[in-house]
Short mmCIF file of C-alpha atoms in Angstrom, two decimals:
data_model
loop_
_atom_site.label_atom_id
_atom_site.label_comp_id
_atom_site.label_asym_id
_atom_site.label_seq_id
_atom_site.Cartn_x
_atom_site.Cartn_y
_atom_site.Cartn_z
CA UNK A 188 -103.91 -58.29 -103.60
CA UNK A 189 -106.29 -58.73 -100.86
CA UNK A 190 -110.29 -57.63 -102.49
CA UNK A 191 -112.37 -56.89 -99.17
CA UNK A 192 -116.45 -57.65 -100.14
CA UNK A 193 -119.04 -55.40 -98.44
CA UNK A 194 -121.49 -57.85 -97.37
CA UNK A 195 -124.93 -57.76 -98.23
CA UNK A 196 -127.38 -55.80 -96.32
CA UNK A 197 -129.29 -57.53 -93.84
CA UNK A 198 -133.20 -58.17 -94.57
CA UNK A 199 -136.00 -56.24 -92.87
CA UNK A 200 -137.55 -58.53 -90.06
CA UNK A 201 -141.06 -56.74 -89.03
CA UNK A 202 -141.94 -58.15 -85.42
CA UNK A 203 -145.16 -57.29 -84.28
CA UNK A 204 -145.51 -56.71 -80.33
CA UNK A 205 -148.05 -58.34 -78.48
CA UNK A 206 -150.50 -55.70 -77.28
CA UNK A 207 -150.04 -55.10 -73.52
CA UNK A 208 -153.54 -53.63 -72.09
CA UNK A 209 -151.53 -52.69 -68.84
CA UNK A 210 -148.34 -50.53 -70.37
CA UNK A 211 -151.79 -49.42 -72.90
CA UNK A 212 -153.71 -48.09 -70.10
CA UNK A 213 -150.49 -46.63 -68.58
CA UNK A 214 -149.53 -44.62 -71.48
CA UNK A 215 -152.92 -43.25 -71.67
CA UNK A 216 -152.96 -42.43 -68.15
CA UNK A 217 -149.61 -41.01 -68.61
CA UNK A 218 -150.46 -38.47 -71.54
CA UNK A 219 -153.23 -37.44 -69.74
CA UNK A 220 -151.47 -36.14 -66.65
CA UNK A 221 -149.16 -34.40 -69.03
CA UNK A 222 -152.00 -33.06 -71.15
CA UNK A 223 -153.24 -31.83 -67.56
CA UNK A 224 -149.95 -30.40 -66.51
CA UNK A 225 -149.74 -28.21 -70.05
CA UNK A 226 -153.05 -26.71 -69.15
CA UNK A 227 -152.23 -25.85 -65.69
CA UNK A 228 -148.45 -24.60 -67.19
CA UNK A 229 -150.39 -22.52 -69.88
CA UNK A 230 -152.67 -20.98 -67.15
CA UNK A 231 -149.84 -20.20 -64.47
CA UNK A 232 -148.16 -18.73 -67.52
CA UNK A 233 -150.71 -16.31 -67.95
CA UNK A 234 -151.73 -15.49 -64.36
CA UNK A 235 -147.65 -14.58 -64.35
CA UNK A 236 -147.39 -12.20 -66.68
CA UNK A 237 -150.97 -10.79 -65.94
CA UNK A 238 -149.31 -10.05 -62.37
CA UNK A 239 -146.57 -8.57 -64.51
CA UNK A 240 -148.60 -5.88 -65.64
CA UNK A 241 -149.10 -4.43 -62.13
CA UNK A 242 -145.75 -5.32 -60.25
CA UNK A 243 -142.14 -6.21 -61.18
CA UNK A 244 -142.08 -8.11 -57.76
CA UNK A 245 -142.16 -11.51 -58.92
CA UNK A 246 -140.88 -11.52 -62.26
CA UNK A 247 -137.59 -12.73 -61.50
CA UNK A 248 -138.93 -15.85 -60.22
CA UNK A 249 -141.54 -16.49 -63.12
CA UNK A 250 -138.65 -16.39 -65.16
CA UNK A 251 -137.08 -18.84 -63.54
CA UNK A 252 -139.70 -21.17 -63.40
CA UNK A 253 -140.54 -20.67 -66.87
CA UNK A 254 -136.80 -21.50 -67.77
CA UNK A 255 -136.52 -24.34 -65.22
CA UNK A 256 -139.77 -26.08 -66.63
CA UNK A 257 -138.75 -25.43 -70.45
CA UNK A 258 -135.29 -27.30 -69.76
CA UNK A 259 -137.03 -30.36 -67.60
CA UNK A 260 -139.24 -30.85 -70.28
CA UNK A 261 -137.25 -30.28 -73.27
CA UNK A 262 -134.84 -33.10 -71.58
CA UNK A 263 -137.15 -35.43 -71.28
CA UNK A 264 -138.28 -34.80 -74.77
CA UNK A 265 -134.78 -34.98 -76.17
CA UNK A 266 -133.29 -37.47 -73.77
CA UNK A 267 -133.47 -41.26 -76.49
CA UNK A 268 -134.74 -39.76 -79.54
CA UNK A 269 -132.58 -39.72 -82.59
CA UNK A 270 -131.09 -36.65 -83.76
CA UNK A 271 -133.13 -35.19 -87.04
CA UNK A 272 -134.96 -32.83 -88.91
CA UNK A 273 -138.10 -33.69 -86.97
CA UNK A 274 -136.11 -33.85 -83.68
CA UNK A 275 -135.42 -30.11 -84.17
CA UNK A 276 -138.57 -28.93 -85.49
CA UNK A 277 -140.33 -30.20 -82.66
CA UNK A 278 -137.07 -28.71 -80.15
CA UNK A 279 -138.38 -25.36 -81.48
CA UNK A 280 -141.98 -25.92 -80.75
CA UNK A 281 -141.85 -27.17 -77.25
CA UNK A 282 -139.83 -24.11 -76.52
CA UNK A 283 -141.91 -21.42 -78.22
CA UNK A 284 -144.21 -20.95 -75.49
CA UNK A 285 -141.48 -20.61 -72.81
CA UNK A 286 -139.47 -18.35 -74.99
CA UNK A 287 -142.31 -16.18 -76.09
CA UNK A 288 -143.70 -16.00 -72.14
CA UNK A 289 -139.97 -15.16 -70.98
CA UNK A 290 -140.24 -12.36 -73.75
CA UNK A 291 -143.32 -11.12 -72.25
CA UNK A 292 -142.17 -11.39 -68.83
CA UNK A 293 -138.73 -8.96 -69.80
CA UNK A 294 -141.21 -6.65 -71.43
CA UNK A 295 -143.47 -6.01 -68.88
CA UNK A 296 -140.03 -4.91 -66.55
CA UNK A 297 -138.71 -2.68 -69.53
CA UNK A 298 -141.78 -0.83 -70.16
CA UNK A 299 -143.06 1.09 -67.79
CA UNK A 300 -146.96 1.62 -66.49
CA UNK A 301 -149.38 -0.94 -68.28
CA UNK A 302 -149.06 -0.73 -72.39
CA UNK A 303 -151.71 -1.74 -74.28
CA UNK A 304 -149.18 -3.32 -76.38
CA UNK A 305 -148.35 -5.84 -73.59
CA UNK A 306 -152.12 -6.59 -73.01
CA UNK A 307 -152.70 -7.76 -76.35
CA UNK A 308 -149.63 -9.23 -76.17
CA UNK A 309 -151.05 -11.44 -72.98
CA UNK A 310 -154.33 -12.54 -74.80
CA UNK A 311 -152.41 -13.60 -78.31
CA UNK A 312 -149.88 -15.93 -76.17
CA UNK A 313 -152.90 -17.17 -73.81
CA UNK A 314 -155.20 -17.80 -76.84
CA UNK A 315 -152.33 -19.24 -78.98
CA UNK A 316 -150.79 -21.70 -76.22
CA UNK A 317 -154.30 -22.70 -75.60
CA UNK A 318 -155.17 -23.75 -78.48
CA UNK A 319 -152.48 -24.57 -80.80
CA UNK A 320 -150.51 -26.16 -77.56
CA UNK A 321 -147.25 -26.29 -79.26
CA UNK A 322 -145.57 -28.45 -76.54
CA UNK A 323 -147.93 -31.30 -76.47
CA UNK A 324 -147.76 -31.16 -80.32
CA UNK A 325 -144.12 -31.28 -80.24
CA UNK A 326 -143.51 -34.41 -78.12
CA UNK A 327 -146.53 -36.16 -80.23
CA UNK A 328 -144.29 -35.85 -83.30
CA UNK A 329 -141.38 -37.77 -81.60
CA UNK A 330 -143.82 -40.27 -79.31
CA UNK A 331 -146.86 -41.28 -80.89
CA UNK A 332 -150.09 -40.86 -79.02
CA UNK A 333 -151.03 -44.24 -76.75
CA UNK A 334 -153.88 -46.17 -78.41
CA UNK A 335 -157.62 -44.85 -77.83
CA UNK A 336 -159.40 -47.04 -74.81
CA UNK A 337 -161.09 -50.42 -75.98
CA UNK A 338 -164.84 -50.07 -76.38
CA UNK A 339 -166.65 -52.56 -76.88
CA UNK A 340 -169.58 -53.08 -78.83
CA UNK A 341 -172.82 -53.49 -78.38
CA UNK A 342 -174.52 -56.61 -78.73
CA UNK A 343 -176.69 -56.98 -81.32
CA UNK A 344 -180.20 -56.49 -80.20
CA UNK A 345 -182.02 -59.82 -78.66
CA UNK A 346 -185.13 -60.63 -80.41
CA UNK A 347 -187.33 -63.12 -78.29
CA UNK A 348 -189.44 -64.52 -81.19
CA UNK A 349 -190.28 -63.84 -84.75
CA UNK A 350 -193.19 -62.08 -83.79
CA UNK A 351 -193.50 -59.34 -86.12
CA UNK A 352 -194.01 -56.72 -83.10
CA UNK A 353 -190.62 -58.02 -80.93
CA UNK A 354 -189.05 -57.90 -84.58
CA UNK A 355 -190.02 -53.86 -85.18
CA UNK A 356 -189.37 -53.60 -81.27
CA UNK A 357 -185.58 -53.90 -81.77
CA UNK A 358 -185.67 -52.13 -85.38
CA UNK A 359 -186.70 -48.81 -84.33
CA UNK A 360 -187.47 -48.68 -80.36
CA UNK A 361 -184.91 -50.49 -78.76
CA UNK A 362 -182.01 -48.89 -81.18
CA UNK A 363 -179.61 -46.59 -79.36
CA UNK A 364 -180.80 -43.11 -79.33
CA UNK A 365 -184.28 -44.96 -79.76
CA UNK A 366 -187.47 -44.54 -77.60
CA UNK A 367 -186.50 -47.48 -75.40
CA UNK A 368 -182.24 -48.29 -75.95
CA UNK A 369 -181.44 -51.83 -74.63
CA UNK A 370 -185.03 -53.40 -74.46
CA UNK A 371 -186.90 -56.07 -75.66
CA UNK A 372 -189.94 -56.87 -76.20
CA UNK A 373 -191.87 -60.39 -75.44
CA UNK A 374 -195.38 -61.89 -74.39
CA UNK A 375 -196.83 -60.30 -76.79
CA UNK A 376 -200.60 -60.91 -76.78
CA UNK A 377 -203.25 -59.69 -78.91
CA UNK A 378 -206.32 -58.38 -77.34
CA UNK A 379 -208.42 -56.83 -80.48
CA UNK A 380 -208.39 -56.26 -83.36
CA UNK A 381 -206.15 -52.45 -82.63
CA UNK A 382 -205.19 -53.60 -79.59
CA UNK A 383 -202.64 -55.79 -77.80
CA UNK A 384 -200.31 -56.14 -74.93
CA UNK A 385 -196.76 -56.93 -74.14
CA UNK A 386 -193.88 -57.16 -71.45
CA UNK A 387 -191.30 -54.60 -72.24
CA UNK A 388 -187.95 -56.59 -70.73
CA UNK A 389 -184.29 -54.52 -70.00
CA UNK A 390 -181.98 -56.56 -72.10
CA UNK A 391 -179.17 -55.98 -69.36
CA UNK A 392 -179.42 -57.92 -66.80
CA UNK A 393 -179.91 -56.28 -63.36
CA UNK A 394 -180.90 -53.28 -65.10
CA UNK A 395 -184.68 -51.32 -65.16
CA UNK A 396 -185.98 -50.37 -67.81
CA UNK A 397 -185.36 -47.04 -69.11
CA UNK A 398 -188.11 -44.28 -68.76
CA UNK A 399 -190.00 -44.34 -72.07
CA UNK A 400 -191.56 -41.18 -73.45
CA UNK A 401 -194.89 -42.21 -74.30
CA UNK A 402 -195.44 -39.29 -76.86
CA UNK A 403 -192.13 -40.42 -78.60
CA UNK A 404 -193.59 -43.74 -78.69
CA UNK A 405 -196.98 -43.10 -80.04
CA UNK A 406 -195.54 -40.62 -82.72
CA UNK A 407 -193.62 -43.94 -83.41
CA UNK A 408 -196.02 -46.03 -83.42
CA UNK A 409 -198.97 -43.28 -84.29
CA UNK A 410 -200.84 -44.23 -82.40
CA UNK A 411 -203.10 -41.57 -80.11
CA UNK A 412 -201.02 -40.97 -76.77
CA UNK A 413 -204.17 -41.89 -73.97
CA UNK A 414 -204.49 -45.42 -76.24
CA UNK A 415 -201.07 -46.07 -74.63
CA UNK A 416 -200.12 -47.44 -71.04
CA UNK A 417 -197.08 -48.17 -69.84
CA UNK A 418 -196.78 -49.36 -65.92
CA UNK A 419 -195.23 -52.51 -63.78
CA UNK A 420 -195.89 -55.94 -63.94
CA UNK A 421 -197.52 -57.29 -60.88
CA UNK A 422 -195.36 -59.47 -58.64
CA UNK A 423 -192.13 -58.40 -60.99
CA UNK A 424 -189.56 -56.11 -60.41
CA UNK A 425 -188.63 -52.97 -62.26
CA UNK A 426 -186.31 -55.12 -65.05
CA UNK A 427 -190.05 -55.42 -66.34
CA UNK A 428 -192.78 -52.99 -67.59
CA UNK A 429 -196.24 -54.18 -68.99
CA UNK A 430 -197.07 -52.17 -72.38
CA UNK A 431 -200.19 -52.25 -73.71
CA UNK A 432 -201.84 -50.25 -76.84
CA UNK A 433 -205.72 -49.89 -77.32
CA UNK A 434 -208.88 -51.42 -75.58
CA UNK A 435 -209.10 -54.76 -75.08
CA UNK A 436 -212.22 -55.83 -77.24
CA UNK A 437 -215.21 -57.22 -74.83
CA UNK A 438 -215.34 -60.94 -74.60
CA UNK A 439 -217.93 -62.62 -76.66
CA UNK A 440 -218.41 -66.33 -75.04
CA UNK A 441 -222.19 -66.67 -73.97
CA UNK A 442 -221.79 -66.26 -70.49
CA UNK A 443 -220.41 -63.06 -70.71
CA UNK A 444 -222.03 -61.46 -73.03
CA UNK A 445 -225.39 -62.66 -71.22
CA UNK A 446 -223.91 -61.40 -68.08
CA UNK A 447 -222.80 -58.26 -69.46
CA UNK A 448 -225.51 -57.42 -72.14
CA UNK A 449 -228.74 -59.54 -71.55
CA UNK A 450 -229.13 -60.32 -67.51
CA UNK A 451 -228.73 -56.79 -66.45
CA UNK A 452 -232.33 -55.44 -68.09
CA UNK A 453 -234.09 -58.83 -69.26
CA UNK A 454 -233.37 -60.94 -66.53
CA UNK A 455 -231.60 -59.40 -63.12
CA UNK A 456 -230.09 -62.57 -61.14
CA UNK A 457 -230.22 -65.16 -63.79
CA UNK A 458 -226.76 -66.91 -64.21
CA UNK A 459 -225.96 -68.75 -67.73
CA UNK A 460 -224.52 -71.95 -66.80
CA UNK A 461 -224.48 -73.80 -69.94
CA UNK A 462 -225.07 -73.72 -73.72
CA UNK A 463 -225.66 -76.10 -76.15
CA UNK A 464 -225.63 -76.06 -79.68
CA UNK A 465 -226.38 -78.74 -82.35
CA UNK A 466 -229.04 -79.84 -84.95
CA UNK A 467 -232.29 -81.01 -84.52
CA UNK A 468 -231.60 -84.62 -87.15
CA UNK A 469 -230.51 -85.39 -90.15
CA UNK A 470 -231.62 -83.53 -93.13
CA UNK A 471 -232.55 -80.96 -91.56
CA UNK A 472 -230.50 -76.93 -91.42
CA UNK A 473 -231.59 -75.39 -88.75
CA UNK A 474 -229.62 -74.97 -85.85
CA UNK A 475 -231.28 -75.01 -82.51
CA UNK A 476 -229.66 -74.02 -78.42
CA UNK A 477 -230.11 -74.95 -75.69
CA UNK A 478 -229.39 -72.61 -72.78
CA UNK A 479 -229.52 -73.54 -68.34
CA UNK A 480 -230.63 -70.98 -66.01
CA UNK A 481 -230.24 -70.59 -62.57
CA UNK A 482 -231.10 -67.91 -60.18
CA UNK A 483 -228.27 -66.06 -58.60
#
């Protein structure tokens, strides 16, 4: 007595395709011409039976084109996918536009004059096809939408130094949707005690630097708005801008403040042109200078 064995099932083997950026980008491409052609479809559709309303003289041949397109594109729809529950479900949507439009299109011819039932009638199928958009949602349930476009993401922000400022710079100013997106901040120089000044760099090369709102920046920074300048670097292109926040403090070496403070009223032409400090011997505090004159 021969026995005959089923043999065992064969085991699952998941293979993983390599990712093909060229068939990616054509599928995109691809669903967006047909997401383009269903607009244009749905708005032909209702220019048709719009011009339905008023004249029987081309209805025949909307219907024909509204059958002829249904049929294309339900073949292509139908033409390798299995057969199904899900198959037929989405059969019946990507037809319900072209049956309910043919529908319209008969009733316009059987009822005569303009109906307000056939107006409202129009707007529900516009609306409906428009949004809903049963067709594109049917042949997304048997091909799955192509993969979203690669983006790729930022870089993270280039600090120059550690310097506190540079290091705030990219926290809150150079963020995206900041003051000053894609910038950096370096030669940072301090020139008072509330004051200081800095090259504002693009951190794309090639690129200028982005117009900065100065009253964005000194709410930022709160600082008052005229303390504020922002303008081009001399000799350097527009990749660069010179920032710079507050006075400068005035410098306070002996020659200028004699030339600034003391020559003007005391002495009008002289010209420090040294200083020497030091003490008198040992044992003794008191610190004595000597300063040179000359006449300008």
């Amino acid at each position: 007595m021969n026995r005959t064995t089923t043999p065992p099932p064969l085991p699952k083997v998941d293979v993983e395709l390599p990712a093909w950026p060229a068939v990616d980008r054509a599928r995109r491409r691809l669903d967006a011409v047909r997401s383009a052609a269903g607009r244009v479809a749905t708005l032909a559709g209702g220019v048709a039976a719009a011009v339905g309303l008023f004249t029987p003289a081309f209805a025949g041949a909307c219907l024909l084109a509204t059958a002829a397109l249904s049929i294309i594109g339900l073949g292509t729809l139908r033409l390798w996918k299995p057969e199904g529950h899900q198959k037929t479900t989405a059969t019946v949507l990507y037809l319900a536009p072209g049956t309910a439009l043919a529908a319209l299109l008969i009733a316009e011819q059987l009822v005569a004059g303009i109906h307000w039932g056939e107006a409202l009638a129009l707007l529900v199928w516009t609306t409906a096809t428009g949004l809903l958009r049963p067709a594109r949602l049917a042949r997304r349930m048997l091909c799955p939408p192509p993969p979203p476009a690669p983006t790729t993401a930022p870089a993270p922000m280039e600090v120059v130094d550690g310097h506190p400022a540079a290091r705030w710079w990219a926290q809150h100013v150079a963020v995206d949707g900041g003051t000053a997106p894609d910038t950096v901040l370096e030669d940072i120089e301090r020139t008072g005690e509330t004051s200081m000044r800095a090259v504002i760099r693009s951190a794309i090369a090639g690129h200028p630097v982005p117009d900065i709102s100065i009253k964005r920046l000194s709410a930022l920074m709160d600082v008052p708005e005229e303390a504020i300048t922002i303008g081009p670097v001399p000799g350097r292109g527009a990749s660069v801008r010179l920032l710079t926040v507050g006075k400068p403090d005035e410098a306070s070496d002996p020659a200028t403040v004699w030339a600034q403070r003391i020559a003007p009223t005391a002495m009008p032409g002289a010209v420090l042109t040294g200083v020497r400090v030091g003490r008198p011997g040992a044992g003794h505090t008191t610190t004595t200078s000597t300063s040179t004159l000359e006449e300008a």
